[in-house]
Structures are given as structure tokens and as C-alpha cells.
XYZ file of C-alpha atoms in Angstrom:
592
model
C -29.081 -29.265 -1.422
C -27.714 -26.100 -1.594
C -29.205 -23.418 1.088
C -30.727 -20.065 -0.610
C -30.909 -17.111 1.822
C -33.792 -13.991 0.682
C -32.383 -10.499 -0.085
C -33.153 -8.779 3.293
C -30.817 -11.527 5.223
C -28.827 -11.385 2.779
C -28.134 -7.994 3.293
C -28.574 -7.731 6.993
C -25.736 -10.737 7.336
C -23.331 -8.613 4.487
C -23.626 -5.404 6.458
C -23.119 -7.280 9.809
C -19.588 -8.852 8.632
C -18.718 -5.582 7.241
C -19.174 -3.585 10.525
C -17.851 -7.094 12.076
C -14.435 -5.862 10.046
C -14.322 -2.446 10.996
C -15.074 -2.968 14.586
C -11.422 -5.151 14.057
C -10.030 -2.488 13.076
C -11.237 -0.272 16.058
C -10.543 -2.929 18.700
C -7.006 -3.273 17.560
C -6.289 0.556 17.004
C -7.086 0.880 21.210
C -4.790 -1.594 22.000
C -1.324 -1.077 19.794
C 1.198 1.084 21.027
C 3.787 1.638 17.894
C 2.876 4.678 16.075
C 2.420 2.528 13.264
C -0.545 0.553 13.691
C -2.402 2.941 16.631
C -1.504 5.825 14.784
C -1.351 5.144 10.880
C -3.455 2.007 11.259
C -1.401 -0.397 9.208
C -3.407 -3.401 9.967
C -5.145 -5.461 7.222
C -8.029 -7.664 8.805
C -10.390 -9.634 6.903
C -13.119 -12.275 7.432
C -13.164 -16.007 5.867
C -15.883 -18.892 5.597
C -14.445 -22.211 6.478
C -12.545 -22.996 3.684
C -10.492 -19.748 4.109
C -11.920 -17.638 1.144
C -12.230 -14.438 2.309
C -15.501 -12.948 2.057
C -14.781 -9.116 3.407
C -11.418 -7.724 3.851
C -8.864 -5.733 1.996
C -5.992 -8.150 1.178
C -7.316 -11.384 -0.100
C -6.750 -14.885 2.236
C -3.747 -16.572 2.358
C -5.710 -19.330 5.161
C -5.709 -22.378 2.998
C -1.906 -22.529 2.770
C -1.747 -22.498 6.613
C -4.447 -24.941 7.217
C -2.919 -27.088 4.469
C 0.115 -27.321 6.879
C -2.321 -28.231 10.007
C -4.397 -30.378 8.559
C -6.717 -31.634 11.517
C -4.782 -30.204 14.113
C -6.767 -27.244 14.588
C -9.018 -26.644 17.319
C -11.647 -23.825 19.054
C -8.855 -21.366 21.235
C -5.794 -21.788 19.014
C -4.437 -18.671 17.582
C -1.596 -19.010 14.924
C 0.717 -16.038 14.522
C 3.712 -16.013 11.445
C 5.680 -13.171 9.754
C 8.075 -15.625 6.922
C 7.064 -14.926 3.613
C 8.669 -18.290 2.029
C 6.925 -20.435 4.553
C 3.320 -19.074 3.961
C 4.154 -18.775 0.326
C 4.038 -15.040 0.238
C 0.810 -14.384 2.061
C 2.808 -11.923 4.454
C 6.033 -10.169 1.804
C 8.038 -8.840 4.269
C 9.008 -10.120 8.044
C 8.048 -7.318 9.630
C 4.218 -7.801 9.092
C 3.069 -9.935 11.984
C -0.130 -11.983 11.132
C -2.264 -13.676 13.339
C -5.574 -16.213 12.428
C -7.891 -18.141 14.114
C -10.820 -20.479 13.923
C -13.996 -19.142 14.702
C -16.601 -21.723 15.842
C -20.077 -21.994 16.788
C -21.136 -24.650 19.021
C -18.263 -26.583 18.501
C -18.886 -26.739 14.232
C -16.226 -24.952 12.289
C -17.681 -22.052 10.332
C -14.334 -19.922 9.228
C -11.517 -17.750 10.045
C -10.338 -14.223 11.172
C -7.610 -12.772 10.659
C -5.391 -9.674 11.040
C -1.342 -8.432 9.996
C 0.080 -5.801 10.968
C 3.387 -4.063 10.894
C 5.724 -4.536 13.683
C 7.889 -1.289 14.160
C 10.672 -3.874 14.704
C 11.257 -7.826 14.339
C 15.536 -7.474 14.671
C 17.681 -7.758 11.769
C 20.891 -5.498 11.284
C 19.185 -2.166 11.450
C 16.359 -0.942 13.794
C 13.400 -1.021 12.045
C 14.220 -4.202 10.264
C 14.108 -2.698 6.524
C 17.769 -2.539 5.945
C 17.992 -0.757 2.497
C 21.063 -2.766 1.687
C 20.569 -6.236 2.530
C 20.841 -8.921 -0.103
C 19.392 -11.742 1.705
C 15.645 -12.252 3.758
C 18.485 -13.185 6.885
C 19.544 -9.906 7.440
C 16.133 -8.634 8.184
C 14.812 -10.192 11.540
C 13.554 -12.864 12.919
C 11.265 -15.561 10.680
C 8.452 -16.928 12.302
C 6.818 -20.033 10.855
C 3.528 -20.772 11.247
C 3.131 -21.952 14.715
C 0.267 -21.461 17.090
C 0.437 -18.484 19.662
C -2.684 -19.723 21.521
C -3.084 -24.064 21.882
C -7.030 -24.497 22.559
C -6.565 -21.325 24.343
C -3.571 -21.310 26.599
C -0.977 -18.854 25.778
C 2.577 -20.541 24.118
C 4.860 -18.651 26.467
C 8.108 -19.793 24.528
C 6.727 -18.971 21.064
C 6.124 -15.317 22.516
C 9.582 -15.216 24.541
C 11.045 -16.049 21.415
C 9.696 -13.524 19.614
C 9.635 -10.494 21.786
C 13.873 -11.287 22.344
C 14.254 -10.832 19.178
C 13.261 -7.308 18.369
C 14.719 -4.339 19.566
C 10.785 -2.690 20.820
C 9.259 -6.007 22.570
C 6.587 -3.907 24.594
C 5.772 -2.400 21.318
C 5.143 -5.576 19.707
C 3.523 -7.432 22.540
C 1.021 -4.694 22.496
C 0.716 -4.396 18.905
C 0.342 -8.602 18.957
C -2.281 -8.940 21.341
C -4.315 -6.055 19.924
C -4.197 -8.297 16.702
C -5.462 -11.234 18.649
C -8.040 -9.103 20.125
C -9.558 -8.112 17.151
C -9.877 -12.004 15.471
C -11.337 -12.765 18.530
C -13.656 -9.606 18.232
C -14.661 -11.004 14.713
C -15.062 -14.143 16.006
C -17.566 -12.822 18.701
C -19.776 -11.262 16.175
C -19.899 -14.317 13.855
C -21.164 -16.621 16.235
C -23.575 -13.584 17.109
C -24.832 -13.548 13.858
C -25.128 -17.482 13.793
C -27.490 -17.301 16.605
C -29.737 -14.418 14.938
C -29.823 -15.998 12.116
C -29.146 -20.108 12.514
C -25.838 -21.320 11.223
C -26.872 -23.045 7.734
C -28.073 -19.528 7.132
C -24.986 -18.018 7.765
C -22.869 -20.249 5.903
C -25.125 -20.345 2.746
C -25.131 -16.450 2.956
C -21.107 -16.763 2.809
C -21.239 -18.390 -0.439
C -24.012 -16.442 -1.449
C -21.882 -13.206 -1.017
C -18.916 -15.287 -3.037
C -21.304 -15.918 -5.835
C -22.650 -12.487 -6.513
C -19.582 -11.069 -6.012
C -17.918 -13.575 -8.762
C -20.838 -12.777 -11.328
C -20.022 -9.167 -10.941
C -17.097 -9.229 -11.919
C -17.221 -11.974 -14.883
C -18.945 -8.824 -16.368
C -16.223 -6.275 -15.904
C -13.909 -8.888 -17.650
C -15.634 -9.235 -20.598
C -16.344 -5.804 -20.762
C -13.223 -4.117 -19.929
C -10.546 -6.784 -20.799
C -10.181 -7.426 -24.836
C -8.833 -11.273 -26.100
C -5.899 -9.384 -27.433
C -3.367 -8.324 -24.847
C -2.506 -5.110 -23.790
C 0.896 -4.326 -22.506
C 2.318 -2.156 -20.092
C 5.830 -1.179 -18.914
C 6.676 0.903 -15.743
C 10.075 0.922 -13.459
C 11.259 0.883 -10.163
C 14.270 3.153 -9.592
C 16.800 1.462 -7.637
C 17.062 -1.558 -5.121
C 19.394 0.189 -2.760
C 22.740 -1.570 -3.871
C 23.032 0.930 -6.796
C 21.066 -1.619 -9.402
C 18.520 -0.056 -11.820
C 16.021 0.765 -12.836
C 14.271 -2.586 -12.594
C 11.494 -3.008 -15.278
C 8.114 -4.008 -14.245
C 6.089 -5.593 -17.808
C 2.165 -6.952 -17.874
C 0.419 -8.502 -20.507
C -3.612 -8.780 -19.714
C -6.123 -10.096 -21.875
C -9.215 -12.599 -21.627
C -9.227 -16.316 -22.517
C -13.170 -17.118 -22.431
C -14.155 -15.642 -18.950
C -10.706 -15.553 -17.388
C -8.497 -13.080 -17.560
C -4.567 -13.439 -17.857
C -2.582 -11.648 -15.906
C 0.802 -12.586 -17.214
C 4.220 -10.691 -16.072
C 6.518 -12.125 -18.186
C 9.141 -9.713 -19.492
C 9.453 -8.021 -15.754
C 13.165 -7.844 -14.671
C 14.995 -10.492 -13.005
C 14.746 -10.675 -8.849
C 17.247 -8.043 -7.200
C 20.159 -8.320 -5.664
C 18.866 -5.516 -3.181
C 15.281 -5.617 -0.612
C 13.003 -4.726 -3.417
C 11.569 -7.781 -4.504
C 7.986 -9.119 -4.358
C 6.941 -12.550 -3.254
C 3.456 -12.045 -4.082
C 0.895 -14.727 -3.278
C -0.980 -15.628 -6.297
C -4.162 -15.309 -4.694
C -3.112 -11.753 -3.521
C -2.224 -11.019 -7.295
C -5.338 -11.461 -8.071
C -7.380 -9.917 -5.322
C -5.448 -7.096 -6.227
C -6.731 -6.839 -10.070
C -10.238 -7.596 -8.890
C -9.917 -4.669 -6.493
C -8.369 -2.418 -8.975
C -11.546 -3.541 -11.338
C -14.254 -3.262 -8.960
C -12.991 0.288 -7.674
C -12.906 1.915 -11.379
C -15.244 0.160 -13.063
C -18.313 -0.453 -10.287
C -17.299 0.591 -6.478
C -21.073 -1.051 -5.264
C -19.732 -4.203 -6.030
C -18.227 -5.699 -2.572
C -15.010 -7.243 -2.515
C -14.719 -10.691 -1.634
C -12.345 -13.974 -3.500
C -15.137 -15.009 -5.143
C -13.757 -14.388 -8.032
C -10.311 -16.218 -8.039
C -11.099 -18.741 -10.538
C -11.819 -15.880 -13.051
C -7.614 -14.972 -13.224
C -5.127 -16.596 -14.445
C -1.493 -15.818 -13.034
C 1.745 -16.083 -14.820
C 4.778 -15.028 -12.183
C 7.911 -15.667 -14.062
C 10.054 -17.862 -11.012
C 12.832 -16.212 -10.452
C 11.685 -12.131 -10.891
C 10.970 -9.271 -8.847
C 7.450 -10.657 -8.384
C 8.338 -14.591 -7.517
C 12.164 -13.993 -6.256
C 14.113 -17.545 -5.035
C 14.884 -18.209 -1.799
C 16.485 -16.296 0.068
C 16.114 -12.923 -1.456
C 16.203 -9.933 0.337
C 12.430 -8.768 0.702
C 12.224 -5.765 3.342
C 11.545 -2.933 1.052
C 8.961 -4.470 -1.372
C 6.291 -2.049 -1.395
C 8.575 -0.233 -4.562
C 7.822 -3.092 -6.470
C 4.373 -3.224 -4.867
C 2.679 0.048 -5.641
C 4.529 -0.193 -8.979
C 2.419 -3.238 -9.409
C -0.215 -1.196 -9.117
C 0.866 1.419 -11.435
C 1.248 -1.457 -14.086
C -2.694 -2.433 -13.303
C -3.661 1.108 -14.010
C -1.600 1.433 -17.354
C -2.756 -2.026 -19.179
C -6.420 -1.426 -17.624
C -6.712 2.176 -18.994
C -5.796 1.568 -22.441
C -9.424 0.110 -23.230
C -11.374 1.838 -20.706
C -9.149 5.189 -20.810
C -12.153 7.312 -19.174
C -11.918 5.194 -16.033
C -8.261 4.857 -15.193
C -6.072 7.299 -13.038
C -2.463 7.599 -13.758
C 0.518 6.803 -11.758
C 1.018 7.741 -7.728
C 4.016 8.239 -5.495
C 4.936 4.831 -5.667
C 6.073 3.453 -2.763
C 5.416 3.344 1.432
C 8.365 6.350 2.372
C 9.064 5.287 5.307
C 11.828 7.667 8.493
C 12.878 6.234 11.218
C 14.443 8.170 13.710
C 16.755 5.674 16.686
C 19.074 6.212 19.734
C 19.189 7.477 23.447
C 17.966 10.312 24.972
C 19.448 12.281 28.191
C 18.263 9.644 30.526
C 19.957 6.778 28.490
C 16.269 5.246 27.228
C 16.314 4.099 23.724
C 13.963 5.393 21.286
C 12.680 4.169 17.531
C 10.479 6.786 15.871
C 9.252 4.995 12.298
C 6.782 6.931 10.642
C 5.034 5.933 7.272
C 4.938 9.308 5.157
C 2.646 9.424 2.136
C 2.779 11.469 -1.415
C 0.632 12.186 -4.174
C -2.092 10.349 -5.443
C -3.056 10.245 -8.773
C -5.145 12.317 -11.133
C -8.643 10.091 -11.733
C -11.598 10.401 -13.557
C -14.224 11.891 -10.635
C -11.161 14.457 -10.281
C -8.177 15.822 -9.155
C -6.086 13.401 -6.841
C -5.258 13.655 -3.215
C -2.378 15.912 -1.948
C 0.014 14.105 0.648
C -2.321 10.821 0.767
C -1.832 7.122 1.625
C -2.013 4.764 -1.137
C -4.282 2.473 1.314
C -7.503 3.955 2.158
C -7.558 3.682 6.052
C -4.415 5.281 6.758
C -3.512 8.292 8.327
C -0.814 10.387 9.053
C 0.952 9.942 12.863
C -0.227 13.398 14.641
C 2.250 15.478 15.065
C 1.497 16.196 18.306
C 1.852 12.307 18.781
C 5.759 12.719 17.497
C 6.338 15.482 19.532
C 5.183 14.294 22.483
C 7.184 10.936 22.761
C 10.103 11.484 20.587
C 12.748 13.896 20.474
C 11.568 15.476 17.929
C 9.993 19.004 16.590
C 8.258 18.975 13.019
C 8.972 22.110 11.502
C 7.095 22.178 8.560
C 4.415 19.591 6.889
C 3.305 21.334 3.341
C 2.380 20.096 -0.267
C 5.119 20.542 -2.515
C 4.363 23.159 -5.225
C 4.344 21.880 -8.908
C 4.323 18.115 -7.846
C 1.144 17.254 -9.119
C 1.178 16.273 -12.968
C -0.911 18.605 -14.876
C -3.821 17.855 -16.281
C -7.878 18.195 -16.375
C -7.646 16.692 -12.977
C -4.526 17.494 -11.292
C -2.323 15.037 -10.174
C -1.903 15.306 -6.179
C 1.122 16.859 -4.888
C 4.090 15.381 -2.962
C 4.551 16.650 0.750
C 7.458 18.395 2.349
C 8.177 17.359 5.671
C 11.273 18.793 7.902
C 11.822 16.919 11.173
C 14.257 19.002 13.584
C 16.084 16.359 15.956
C 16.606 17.162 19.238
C 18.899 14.058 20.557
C 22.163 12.409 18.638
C 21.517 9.419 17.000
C 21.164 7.618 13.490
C 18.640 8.256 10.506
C 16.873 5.665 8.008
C 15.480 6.074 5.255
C 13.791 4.886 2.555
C 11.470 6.348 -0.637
C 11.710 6.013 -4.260
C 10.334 7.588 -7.670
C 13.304 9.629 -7.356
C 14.473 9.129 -10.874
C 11.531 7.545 -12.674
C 8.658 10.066 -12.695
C 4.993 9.213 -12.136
C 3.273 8.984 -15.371
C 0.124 11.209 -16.796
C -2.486 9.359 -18.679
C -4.910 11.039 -21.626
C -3.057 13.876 -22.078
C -2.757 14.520 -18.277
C 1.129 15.235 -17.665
C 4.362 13.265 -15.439
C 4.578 14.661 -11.865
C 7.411 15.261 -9.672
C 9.955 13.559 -8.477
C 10.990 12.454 -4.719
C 14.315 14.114 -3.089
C 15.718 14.133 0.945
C 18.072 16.400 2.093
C 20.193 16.929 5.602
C 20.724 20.313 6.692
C 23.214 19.950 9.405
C 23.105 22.161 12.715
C 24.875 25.474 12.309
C 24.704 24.870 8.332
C 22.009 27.208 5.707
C 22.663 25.127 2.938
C 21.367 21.378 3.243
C 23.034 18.484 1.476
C 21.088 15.976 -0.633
C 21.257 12.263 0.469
C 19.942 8.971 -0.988
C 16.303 8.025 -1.200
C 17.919 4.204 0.187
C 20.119 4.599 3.472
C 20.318 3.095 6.416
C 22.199 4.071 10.102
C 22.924 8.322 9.086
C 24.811 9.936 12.381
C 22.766 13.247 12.787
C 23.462 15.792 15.930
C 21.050 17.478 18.119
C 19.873 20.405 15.682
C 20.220 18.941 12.481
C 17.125 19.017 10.485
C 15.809 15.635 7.765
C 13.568 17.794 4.563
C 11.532 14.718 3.612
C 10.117 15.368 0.212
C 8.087 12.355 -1.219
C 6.613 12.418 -4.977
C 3.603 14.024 -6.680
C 1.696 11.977 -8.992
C 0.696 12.406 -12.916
C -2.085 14.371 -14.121
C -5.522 13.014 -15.711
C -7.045 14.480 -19.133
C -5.712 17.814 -21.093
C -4.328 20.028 -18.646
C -5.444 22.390 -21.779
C -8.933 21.883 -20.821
C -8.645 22.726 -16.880
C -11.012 25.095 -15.422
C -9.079 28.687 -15.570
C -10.673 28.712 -11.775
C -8.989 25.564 -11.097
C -5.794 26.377 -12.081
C -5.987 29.920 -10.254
C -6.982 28.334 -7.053
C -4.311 26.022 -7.140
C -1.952 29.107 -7.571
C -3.294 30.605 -4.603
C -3.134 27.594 -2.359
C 0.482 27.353 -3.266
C 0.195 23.923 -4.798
C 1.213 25.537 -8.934
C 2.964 28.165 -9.598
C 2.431 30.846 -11.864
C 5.085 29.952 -14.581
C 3.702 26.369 -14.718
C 0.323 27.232 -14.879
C 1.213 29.047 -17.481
C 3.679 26.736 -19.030
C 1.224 23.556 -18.853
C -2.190 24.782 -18.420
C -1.684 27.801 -21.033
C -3.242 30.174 -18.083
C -1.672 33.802 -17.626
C -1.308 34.805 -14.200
C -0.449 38.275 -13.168
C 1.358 38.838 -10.053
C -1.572 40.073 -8.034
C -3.247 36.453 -9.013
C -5.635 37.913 -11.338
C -6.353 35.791 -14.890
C -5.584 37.784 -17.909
C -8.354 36.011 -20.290
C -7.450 37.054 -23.622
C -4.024 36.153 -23.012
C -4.984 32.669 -21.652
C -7.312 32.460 -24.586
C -4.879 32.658 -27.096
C -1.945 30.815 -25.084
C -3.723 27.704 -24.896
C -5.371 28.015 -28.914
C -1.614 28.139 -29.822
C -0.581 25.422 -27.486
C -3.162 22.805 -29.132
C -2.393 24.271 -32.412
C 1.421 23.483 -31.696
C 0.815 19.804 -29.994
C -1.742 18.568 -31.917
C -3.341 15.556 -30.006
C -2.497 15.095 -27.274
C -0.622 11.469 -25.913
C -2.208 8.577 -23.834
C 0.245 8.891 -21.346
C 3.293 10.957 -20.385
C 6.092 9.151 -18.613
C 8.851 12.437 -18.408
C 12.261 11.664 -18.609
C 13.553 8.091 -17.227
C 16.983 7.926 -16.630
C 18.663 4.852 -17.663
C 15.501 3.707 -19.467
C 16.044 7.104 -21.917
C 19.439 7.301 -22.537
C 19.886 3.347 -23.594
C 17.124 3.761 -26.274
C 18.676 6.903 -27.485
């Protein structure tokens, strides 16, 4: 008979896991050392029931495929730990992300999992950082860990760490970083049993599936309100994969069969020869769409996999997004946050009032390596961040992270244990797409180094601009440039690259991409448009040339000017388009 559980619990139990989650995330953020998880908190922890669905989290469980390798061997005190994509069939997409589960029980019965990755600043490979923008094969990027367990009814497996921490060029980074993720599944394992005793187990564990249920309902209604029987397609690219290859063409098809929808990606570009490919995990394919759904269509609904069984995933074998063994994975998130940018485009063509447009597109990602005056070695790696895009409730975010919980690394932090002095750390004018709501600009960044040593680096939407959607208009485009001690003139260098020589004085001009613009950028507030000219994020001429508002040079509005600019504009255009992509090159130039 299956257990019901009244509203109030029900509630009281949800809220408890979620704080349960976040307290993960606080535990483990007072623990790491690397800049990257203590500082920019990329961590992803999540919550499961005993059959390994998650029920809160952010990236969807990948448990059942590790369990499924267990079997009964699994036991209160074991913690497993694994970072190879192919041998947890893409739950983790890169080796650098470090994930750790365990089994949470209460009173010796089973009741589920928690879980946490995280982002090692390095796991070996041919270049520090591990995110070589040139390999062509997963071995050239670290160390692959299988899963194996960590903990063994909890005594420590010194070997499995030994191993490990030899094989990555910060191992007192990482053995921080890995027992901070340890700490906080054990923190979520503390509070489940907690919430057992308030409440009695069966309660608990009918609540779980309770959560599952509602959640699944939910979104059975977006579907079939949002996603038509005949398919809508969408096309978007990724620029390069480091090797000189591309643009590589990303290509969904979604539309509804019954109450499932079909998320098919046939048509996207064979796997690269370069780090950009995908091996997504089907269920993380489709937590991703139900994410994407819940978040524009109905942000009260909570998040959970109860809703697998509504998608359907095609992932052509052999593509960017289900590459063969052993492709070269490291710098994935390309193809990733194009992914999303695909979601966005097919989603918004029937619900065009709730979709954004296209973001920065990537994870940029500087790292900074070598020795300073006392011969100790140093890895700076710091995640920057770009525009996001224009949206519905408004204009996007300027110099934001595409995840939600990260931040930018202080740069007080930098300073203080790297040789390092950030000049400057600014929006970058005219980045944002224009539009009703403004796409959010890039940011500028200009690191000064202060010891010899080598550069990597890695960005793109470089060459393929981030779309506009409903009229709103492409924004701008990525660039880096080295400015070398002595020099005034800095020299532009590829978004891909990995081992740079710079000198003590020369300075790295980081510039990331804007985003595209939301709605007629003929309809923006004339206030909107002359605030963003006085905070430096449009300039005159484009505010003029794309919102049709005249600007004198003492940043006054000239209304019967603007009045008649924009009247001509529409006259001129005519409607305006669903979505501006700008200029692609090697997309444009073959169709022409």
C-alpha cells in the first residue's frame, strides 16, 4: 500500500532537503582551498531516494549507473569517488570534475544517496590545469578514475587517494577540495536521518516519491502546453574545437508524442577531432530540458527527476553530444552552454514571450602557472563569466555566470596569493544585443603578471555571435589580447591556447562575450537606453544606430529627433525578425 504524507509534512520534509542541499554547499565552500570551488563555488550537490532519482539538486543523478556496477556491495561508511566520463557513462563530462556519493542510512535500512562534483583545479594531463585546448584524445587530459570506493564501511582507501593526489600537479588543493566534498554528503546524510527521526522513515520515503510525483505532473502540463506534435527546429554553432576545425553545428528537433516529448539531435555535427565534445548522460539531457521548462514557464515548480519518463532522447552515436571512445572531452562546456542555446531557440518559437536569447556561451576559463622568487610553484585558474541573455522579466545580467550559484574569485583573493595585480574588471560597452531588454554585456578583464611563466586559455563565441530573439538584436563577440611589457600596442591571440611564455609586466585583456537582446530594441524605454549611455555599457552612436535614440554629447535626449528616428526606422524594417544571429563566419559565406 502506497504511504500518503498531508501537505504540511509534505512541505516541512521539501523545505528540510532543500536547506539539507544548501547547507552542502556551505559545508564544502569552508573546507576547499582551490579558488575554484571556495571561491566560485563550482560544486553541484544533490539529494537522491534509494533508487538514485534525485529529488533536489541542480544536475540530475547519474547513481543508478554506479550502483548498477556494485550491485550488493554497498554498505553504511563507503564513499565512492570517480572523475571518467566513459566509465560512468557521462554522468561527470570532463576528468577534471571529481564526484563523490554515498549511501545514507537510517538504522541500518537504506533510504538514498548524496552526492557532490566538483572541479579539481588540476587532475595531470599535458598542461596544468588539465584542459589542454589541443588534445585529440580523453588520455592527454589527466588521470581517469573509475568508480572505486574512497571510504570501505568507513575506513579511508589510502592507495586510491595516493594514487590520485600523485597524479595532479596541486595535490593539497585537491585533497582539500576532496574531503570538503565528502564532508558535505556526509552533512546531507546527517540531516536525512534527522529528518527520519522527526518524522518516522516510511514517512520520509513516501514524501520522496511524493515530491517525484508532483513534480512529474507539473511538468506533463508544460509539455502539452508549450511543446506542439509538430517539431520545431533549431540550429546554433560552436566556433572552433581548438585544432582549427569549424564551426561545428549544433541541430534539435523537439516535439510531443502523447505526453512525451522528443528531444532528438539528429543533424548536429560529427564528434571533434579537438576537446569540445559532449558525452552527455541521457538522464542529464533531460534534466536539463525540464530545468530549462520549469525556469521559463513556472519557476514554483521544484526540480526533481520525476519527470524522466516524460523525454525521449535521440543522441546520434558518434556526435558532439555522444562522441566514441576516446575523444578528447576537456573543453566541453562550448558544446554545453550551446546546448543550452539550442533549448532556448526550439522552446521560444511557440512560447516566444517566455524565452531569452542566446548568452556568452561557454565557461572562459585563465590560468595563470610557474615559479615565483622563492622557487614555489603556482596555478592561478579562474572561471570568468560574460553576458547573459536578454529575457522576458528584463534586461540580462552584465558579466554573470551561466550557473546560478557562482561567483566571481575576489580580487583581493587573486592578489593576495598569486602574482598577480588586476588592473581593470569593467563591462564591455556595446556587448549587449539590443533590444526591449538588453542583452547583458561581456566583461573586460586585464590581469598584470608579476612573475615569468606560461598562460592558458580558453573562451569561445569569438566568431559566431550570440543571437537576439523577437526582434531583440546579436551581441558581441569574445576577443584576448597580450600586451607585452614595454609594448602600447597589444597583440591579439587565440580564444584556444595552451602553455603562452609571458614576462613579469606583461598584461592578459580578457574580453568574454555579450549576449543578444530580447523584444524591439525600437520599443526600449528612451530612459533605458540613456542610462545605459551613462553607465558606459552603449554608446551614443549605437543607441542611436539600434535603439533610434539621439543623444547629445552632454547626455541629454533630443525627443523630436528620437521621435522621428525610430518612426522611420520601423517604417524602413517593417516587422521585425524572430531572431537575429549577425554574421557567422563559415556558416555565411558557404550559403552565399
Amino acid at each position: 500500500m502506497t504511504r500518503t504524507v498531508d501537505p504540511i509534512t509534505l512541505d516541512l520534509i521539501e523545505n528540510a532537503l532543500l536547506n539539507a542541499r544548501f547547507e552542502m554547499d556551505s559545508v564544502v565552500v569552508r573546507i576547499a582551498l582551490s579558488p575554484v570551488i571556495r571561491e566560485q563555488h563550482d560544486e553541484f550537490p544533490m539529494i537522491c531516494n534509494a533508487k538514485g532519482q534525485m529529488v533536489v539538486g541542480q544536475f540530475g543523478s547519474y547513481i543508478p549507473g554506479i550502483v548498477e556496477q556494485y550491485g550488493d556491495d554497498i554498505h553504511e561508511g563507503d564513499v565512492f569517488v570517480w572523475n571518467d566520463p566513459y566509465a560512468c557513462k557521462g554522468s561527470i563530462s570532463h576528468n577534471n570534475d571529481w564526484c563523490v556519493m554515498l549511501p545514507i542510512f537510517h538504522e541500518g535500512v537504506h533510504v538514498g544517496f548524496s552526492s557532490i562534483f566538483g572541479h579539481m583545479v588540476d587532475v595531470g594531463g599535458k598542461v596544468p590545469g588539465s584542459m589542454p585546448a589541443d588534445s585529440r584524445t580523453i588520455w592527454e587530459e589527466g588521470l581517469r578514475i573509475p568508480p572505486v570506493k574512497i571510504y570501505q564501511k568507513g575506513t579511508l582507501n589510502e592507495g586510491v587517494l595516493d594514487i590520485m593526489l600523485n597524479n595532479s600537479r596541486t595535490p593539497d588543493m585537491n585533497r582539500a577540495d576532496l574531503m570538503a566534498l565528502i564532508a558535505g554528503c556526509r552533512t546531507a546524510a546527517k540531516r536525512v536521518t534527522e529528518i527520519c527521526d522527526r518524522f518516522g522513515r516510511d514517512t520520509y520515503v513516501a514524501a520522496c516519491d511524493m515530491l517525484l510525483d508532483r513534480t512529474r505532473e507539473a511538468m506533463r502540463i508544460l509539455i502539452n502546453k508549450y511543446i506542439a506534435e509538430e517539431p520545431v527546429t533549431f540550429t546554433d554553432y560552436v566556433d572552433d574545437d581548438g585544432l582549427g576545425n569549424g564551426p561545428f553545428k549544433m541541430h534539435l528537433s523537439i516535439y510531443r508524442r502523447g505526453d512525451v516529448a522528443v528531444i532528438d539531435w539528429t543533424g548536429t555535427d560529427d564528434q571533434a577531432e579537438g576537446p569540445i565534445n559532449f558525452h552527455i548522460h541521457e538522464g542529464l539531457c533531460k534534466l536539463f530540458f525540464g530545468v530549462y521548462m520549469i525556469m521559463a514557464f513556472d519557476p514554483k515548480i521544484m526540480f526533481n527527476e520525476g519527470f524522466y519518463d516524460l523525454f525521449e532522447i535521440i543522441l546520434p552515436e558518434g556526435s558532439l553530444l555522444n562522441p566514441r571512445f576516446p575523444a578528447a572531452l576537456s573543453n566541453r562546456l562550448n558544446t554545453h552552454t550551446r546546448f543550452f542555446d539550442c533549448q532556448a531557440g526550439a522552446l521560444g518559437q511557440k512560447a516566444p514571450h517566455l524565452s531569452m536569447a542566446a548568452g556568452y556561451g561557454t565557461s572562459p576559463h585563465f590560468i595563470f602557472t610557474g615559479h615565483d622568487k622563492n622557487d614555489k610553484y603556482f596555478q592561478l585558474m579562474e572561471l570568468l563569466f560574460g553576458g547573459v541573455p536578454g529575457r522576458p522579466l528584463g534586461d540580462g545580467f552584465d558579466g554573470h555566470a551561466w550557473w546560478p550559484l557562482f561567483s566571481a574569485t575576489p580580487i583581493e583573493y587573486i592578489e593576495n596569493y598569486y602574482p598577480v595585480l588586476v588592473e581593470s574588471y569593467r563591462p564591455v560597452k556595446d556587448a549587449g544585443g539590443a533590444g526591449l531588454h538588453r542583452g547583458g554585456a561581456g566583461i573586460e578583464k586585464t590581469y598584470r603578471l608579476l612573475e615569468p611563466g606560461t598562460i592558458s586559455i580558453h573562451d569561445d563565441r569569438e566568431t559566431v555571435p550570440p543571437w537576439g530573439i523577437n526582434g531583440g538584436l546579436h551581441g558581441g563577440t569574445s576577443s584576448k589580447w597580450l600586451q607585452r611589457a614595454g609594448s602600447d600596442t597589444p597583440e591579439r591571440i587565440k580564444s584556444k591556447l595552451d602553455n603562452l611564455p609571458v614576462e613579469p609586466g606583461d598584461k592578459v585583456i580578457f574580453i568574454t562575450a555579450g549576449s543578444g537582446g530580447w523584444g524591439d530594441p525600437l520599443d526600449r524605454p528612451v530612459d533605458a537606453v540613456l542610462r545605459d549611455v551613462r553607465h558606459q555599457i552603449v554608446s551614443r552612436e549605437k543607441a542611436e544606430r539600434d535603439y533610434g535614440v539621439v543623444i547629445d554629447e552632454n547626455h541629454q535626449v533630443d525627443k523630436a529627433a528620437t521621435d522621428a528616428l525610430r518612426q522611420r526606422m520601423k517604417d524602413e524594417r517593417g516587422a521585425p525578425e524572430p531572431f537575429d544571429f549577425g554574421f557567422i563566419p563559415g556558416v555565411h559565406e558557404a550559403a552565399e
